[in-house]
Structure formats: structure tokens, C-alpha cells
Coordinates of C-alpha atoms in Angstrom, one line a residue:
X1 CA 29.5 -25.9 48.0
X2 CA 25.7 -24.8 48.4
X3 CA 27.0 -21.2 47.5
X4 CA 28.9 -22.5 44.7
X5 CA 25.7 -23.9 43.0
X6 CA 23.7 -21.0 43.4
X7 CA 26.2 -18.9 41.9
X8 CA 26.9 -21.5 38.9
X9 CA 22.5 -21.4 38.6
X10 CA 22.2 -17.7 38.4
X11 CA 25.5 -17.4 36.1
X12 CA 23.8 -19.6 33.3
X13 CA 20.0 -17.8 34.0
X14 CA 21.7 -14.7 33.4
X15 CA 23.3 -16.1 29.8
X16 CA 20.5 -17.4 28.9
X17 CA 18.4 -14.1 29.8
X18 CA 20.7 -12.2 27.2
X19 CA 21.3 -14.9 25.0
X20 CA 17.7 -15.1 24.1
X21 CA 17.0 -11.8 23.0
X22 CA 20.4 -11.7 20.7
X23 CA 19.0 -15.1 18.9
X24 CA 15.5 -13.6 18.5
X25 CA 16.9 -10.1 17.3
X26 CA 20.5 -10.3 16.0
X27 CA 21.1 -9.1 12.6
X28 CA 21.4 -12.9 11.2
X29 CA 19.5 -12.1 8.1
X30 CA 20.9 -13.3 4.5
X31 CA 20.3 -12.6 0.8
X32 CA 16.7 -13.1 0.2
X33 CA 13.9 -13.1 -2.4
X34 CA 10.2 -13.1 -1.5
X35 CA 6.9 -13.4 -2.7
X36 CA 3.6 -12.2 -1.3
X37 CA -0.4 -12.2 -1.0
X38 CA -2.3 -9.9 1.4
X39 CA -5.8 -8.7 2.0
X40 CA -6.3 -5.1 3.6
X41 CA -9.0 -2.4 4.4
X42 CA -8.8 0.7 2.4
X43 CA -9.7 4.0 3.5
X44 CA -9.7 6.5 1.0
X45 CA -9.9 10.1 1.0
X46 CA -12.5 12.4 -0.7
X47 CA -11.7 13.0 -4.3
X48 CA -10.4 16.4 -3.9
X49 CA -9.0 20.0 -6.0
X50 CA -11.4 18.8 -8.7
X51 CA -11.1 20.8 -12.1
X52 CA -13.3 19.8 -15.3
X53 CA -11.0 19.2 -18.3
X54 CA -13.8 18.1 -20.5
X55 CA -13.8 20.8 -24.1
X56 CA -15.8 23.8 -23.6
X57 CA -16.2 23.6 -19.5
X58 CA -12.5 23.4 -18.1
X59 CA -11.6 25.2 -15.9
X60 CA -14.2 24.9 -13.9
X61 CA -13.8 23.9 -9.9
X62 CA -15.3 20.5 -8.5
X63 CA -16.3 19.9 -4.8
X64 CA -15.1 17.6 -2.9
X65 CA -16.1 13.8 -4.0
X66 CA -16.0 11.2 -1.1
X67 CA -15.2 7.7 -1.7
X68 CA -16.6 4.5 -0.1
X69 CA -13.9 2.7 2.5
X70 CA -13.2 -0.7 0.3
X71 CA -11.5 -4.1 0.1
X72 CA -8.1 -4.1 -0.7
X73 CA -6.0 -7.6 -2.8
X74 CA -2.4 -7.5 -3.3
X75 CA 0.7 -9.5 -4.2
X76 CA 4.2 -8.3 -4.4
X77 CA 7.8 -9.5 -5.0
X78 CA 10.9 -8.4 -3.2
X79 CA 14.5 -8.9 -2.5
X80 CA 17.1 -7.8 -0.4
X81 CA 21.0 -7.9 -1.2
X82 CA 23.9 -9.8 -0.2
X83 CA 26.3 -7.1 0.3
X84 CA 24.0 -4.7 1.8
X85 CA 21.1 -6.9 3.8
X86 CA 19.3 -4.1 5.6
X87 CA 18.3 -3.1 1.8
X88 CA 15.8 -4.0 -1.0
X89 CA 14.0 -3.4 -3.7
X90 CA 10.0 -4.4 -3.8
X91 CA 7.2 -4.2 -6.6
X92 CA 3.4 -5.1 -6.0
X93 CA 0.1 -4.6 -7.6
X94 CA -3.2 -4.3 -5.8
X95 CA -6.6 -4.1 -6.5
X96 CA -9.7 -1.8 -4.8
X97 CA -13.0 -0.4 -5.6
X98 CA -13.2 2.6 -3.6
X99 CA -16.7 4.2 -5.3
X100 CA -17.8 7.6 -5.7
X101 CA -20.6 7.8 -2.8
X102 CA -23.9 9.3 -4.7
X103 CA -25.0 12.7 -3.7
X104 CA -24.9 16.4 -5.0
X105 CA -21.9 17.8 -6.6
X106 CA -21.0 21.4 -6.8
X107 CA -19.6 23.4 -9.8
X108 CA -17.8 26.4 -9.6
X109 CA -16.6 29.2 -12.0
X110 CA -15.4 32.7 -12.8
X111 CA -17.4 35.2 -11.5
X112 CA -19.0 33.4 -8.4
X113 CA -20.7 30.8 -10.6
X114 CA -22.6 27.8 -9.0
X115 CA -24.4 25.1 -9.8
X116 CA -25.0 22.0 -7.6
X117 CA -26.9 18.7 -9.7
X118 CA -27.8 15.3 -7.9
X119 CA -25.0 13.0 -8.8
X120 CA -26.4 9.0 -8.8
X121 CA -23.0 6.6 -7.3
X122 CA -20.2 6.3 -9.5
X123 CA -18.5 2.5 -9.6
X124 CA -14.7 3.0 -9.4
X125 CA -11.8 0.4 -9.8
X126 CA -8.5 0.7 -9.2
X127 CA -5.0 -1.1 -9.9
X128 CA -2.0 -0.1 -8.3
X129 CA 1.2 -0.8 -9.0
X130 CA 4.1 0.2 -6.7
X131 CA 8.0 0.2 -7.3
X132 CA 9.7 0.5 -3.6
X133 CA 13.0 0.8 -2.1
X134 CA 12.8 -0.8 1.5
X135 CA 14.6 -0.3 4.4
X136 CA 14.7 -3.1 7.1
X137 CA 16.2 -4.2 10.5
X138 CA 17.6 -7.4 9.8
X139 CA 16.2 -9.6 12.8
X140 CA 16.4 -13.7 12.8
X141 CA 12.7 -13.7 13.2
X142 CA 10.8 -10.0 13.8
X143 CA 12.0 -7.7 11.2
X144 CA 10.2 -4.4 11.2
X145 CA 10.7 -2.6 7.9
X146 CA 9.5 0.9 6.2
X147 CA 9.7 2.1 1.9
X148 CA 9.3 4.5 -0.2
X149 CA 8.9 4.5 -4.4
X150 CA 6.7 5.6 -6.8
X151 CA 3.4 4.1 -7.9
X152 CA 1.1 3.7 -11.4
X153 CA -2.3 3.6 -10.9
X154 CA -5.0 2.5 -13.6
X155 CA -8.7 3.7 -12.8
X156 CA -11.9 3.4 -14.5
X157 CA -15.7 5.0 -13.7
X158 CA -18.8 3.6 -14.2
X159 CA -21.9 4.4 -13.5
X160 CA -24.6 1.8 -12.0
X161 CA -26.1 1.0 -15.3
X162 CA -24.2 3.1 -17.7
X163 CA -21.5 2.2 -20.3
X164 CA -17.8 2.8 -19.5
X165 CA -17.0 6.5 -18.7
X166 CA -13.7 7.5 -17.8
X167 CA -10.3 5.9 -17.1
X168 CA -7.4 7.2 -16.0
X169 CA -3.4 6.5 -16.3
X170 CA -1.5 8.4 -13.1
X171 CA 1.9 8.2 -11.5
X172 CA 2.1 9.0 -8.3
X173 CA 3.9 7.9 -4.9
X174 CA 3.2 5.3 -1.8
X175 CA 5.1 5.1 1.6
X176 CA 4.7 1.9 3.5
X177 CA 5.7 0.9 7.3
X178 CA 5.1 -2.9 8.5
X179 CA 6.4 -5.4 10.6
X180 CA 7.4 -9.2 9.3
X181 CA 7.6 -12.2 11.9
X182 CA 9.0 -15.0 10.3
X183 CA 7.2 -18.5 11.4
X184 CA 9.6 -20.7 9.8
X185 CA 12.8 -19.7 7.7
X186 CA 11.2 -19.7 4.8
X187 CA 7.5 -18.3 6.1
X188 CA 6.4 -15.3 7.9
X189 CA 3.4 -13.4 8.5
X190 CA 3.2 -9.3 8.1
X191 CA 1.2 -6.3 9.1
X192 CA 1.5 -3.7 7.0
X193 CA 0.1 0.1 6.4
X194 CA 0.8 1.9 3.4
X195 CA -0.2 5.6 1.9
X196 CA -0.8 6.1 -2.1
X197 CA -1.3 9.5 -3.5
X198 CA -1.5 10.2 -7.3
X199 CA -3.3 13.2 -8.8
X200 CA -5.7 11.3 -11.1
X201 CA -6.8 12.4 -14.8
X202 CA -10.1 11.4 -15.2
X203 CA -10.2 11.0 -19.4
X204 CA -13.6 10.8 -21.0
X205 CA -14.3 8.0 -23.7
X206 CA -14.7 9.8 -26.9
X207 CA -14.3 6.2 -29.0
X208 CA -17.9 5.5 -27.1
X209 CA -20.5 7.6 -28.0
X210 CA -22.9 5.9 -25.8
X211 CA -20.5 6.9 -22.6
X212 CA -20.4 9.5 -20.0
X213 CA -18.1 12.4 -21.7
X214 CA -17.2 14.1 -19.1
X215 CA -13.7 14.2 -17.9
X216 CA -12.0 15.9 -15.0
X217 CA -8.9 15.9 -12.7
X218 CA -8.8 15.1 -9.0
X219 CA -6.1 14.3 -6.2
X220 CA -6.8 10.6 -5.0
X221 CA -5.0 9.5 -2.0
X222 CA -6.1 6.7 0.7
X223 CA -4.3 4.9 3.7
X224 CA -4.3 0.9 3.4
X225 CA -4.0 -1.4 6.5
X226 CA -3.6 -5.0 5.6
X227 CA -2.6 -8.8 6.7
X228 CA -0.4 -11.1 4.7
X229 CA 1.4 -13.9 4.4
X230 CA 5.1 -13.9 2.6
X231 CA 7.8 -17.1 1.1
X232 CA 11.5 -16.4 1.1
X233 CA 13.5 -18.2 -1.1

């Protein structure tokens, strides 16, 4: 009888021990829409394979530019399919301010030409907008998720106390990795990384002539790391 109940006791442990695991991570997921806020650090890269593009001086090579590390805002909206659940589509737009650091700048030319000036701080803003495909493991609660898609990113430079400079209009690309835990069935909480790159076209603003008139191309690229909170629906 004794043995009996032992054997009855470690029967339903054991069910229970594998049960729990299949709740938390079986592929119950449905047909969702989402919304989403997040706040993130952003490290960018130096401003790099600079080349003037202003009349009468392009051609010329820039060194490299480094940016200031910056606070990153975002929301996005996604949604993953009926038919196909481990699948969606996502589109976002963020905001940073990663500034041109102040210091000397080196120009470069034909013939070994050089010249270095003392560059004062350049302001920078920056809107992203990203247009994903995601890829997800479907969990009841912890889904982990990666995507891929291309972004449009809207810039503008400013000096400290000069007028509006340049702005430029790029298209480039952003991968992104994360992991979503939800709270509730309609809440969750996410960590996510992402990587943008975009080879920026620095215009100048010729309808100003009080503003900086120099324009010039650079590759911008920086990873994000960020915390956010998500609403299924």
C-alpha cells in the first residue's frame, strides 16, 4: 500500500515536471496585433568613408567623425498571421541625437593633399523609420524573436548657435534580435537590440543663405539596446 503511494506521488511529480515547461513554452500563440513604446541606449559609430559633395570641393576624402553615445525613443506596430503564427510584419519610428563630437577634422585630396581645421560640435537628430519582417518562436509566455527590413532615416545638422545646415533623406537597413515575456495575455515586456546602417547624404541648405553650405556623404551605422513595454490585441 505504502509503495503504492509512493509510486502514485512520484508519477504525478513527474507530470507535472514536464507539464510545466510545455505550458510555459508550447507553441500556443494566435493571430495578433501589437503596439509598442521603448526607451534604449544608442551607440553609434564614427561617421565614416566621408567624401565632400559640396560644388567645387567633391571629391574630396573626410576623416573619420565620431558621434556621442545618445538616448534612444521608439514606438512600433506589428502583427503576426493566422495561418502562419511564427510570422510578421513590424514598422517603428524612433528618435536619437547622436552629435558630432567637436574636434579636428582632416581633408584629403589628389595628390597627397591635407588640411586638418578645428571643427566646433555639430548638433545631430535623427528619425528612423523601420519596415521589418519578424521571425518568432511562438511561446505562451517567453517568445524570443529576430527581423530584418529596411529603414528611412531623416537627419539634420546644426551647429551650437548656427542656423540649420544640412539634412539628409537615406534608406538603408536594420536587423533586430529580442526577447518578449508576456505578463498577462495581453501585456508583455521586451528586451531588444537592434543594428541600423544607412549611407547618409548630408545635403547643404542653399534656400538659407545664412546656413552652413557645406554638404558631404558619410556611412552612419549604430547598435541600439533598449527596454519596452508592448499591448496585443
Amino acid at each position: 500500500m505504502k509503495t503504492t503511494r509512493l509510486t502514485r506521488r512520484f508519477v504525478i511529480t513527474s507530470l507535472l515536471a514536464l507539464l510545466v515547461p510545455i505550458v510555459l513554452f508550447a507553441p500556443h500563440a494566435y493571430a495578433e496585433s501589437y503596439v509598442a513604446g521603448q526607451i534604449g541606449l544608442v551607440w553609434p559609430q564614427d561617421l565614416r568613408n566621408g567624401k565632400v559633395t559640396q560644388d567645387q570641393f567633391s571629391g574630396l576624402g573626410i576623416s573619420n567623425q565620431p558621434l556621442e553615445n545618445s538616448l534612444g525613443l521608439g514606438g512600433k506596430f506589428g502583427h503576426y498571421f493566422t495561418r502562419a503564427r511564427w510570422i510578421g510584419i513590424e514598422t517603428g519610428v524612433s528618435y536619437s541625437t547622436p552629435h558630432i563630437k567637436e574636434g579636428s577634422l582632416t581633408f584629403s585630396g589628389p595628390g597627397g593633399m591635407a588640411t586638418s581645421p578645428s571643427l566646433s560640435g555639430v548638433h545631430q537628430r535623427i528619425i528612423t523609420w523601420d519596415a521589418d519582417v519578424i521571425f518568432r518562436y511562438p511561446g505562451y509566455r517567453l517568445q524570443p524573436y529576430i527581423g530584418i527590413g529596411p529603414s528611412f532615416y531623416f537627419a539634420n545638422l546644426k551647429g551650437p548657435t548656427a542656423p540649420p545646415g544640412q539634412s539628409a533623406t537615406s534608406i538603408g537597413f536594420n536587423v533586430e534580435g529580442g526577447l518578449r515575456y508576456y505578463v498577462t495575455r495581453n501585456w508583455a515586456l521586451f528586451g531588444e537590440g537592434k543594428y541600423n546602417q544607412a549611407r547618409m547624404n548630408y545635403s547643404s541648405n542653399h534656400s538659407d543663405p545664412n546656413a552652413d553650405p557645406f554638404g558631404f556623404r558619410a556611412t552612419y551605422s549604430a547598435l541600439t539596446l533598449s527596454l519596452g513595454i508592448s499591448y496585443s490585441f
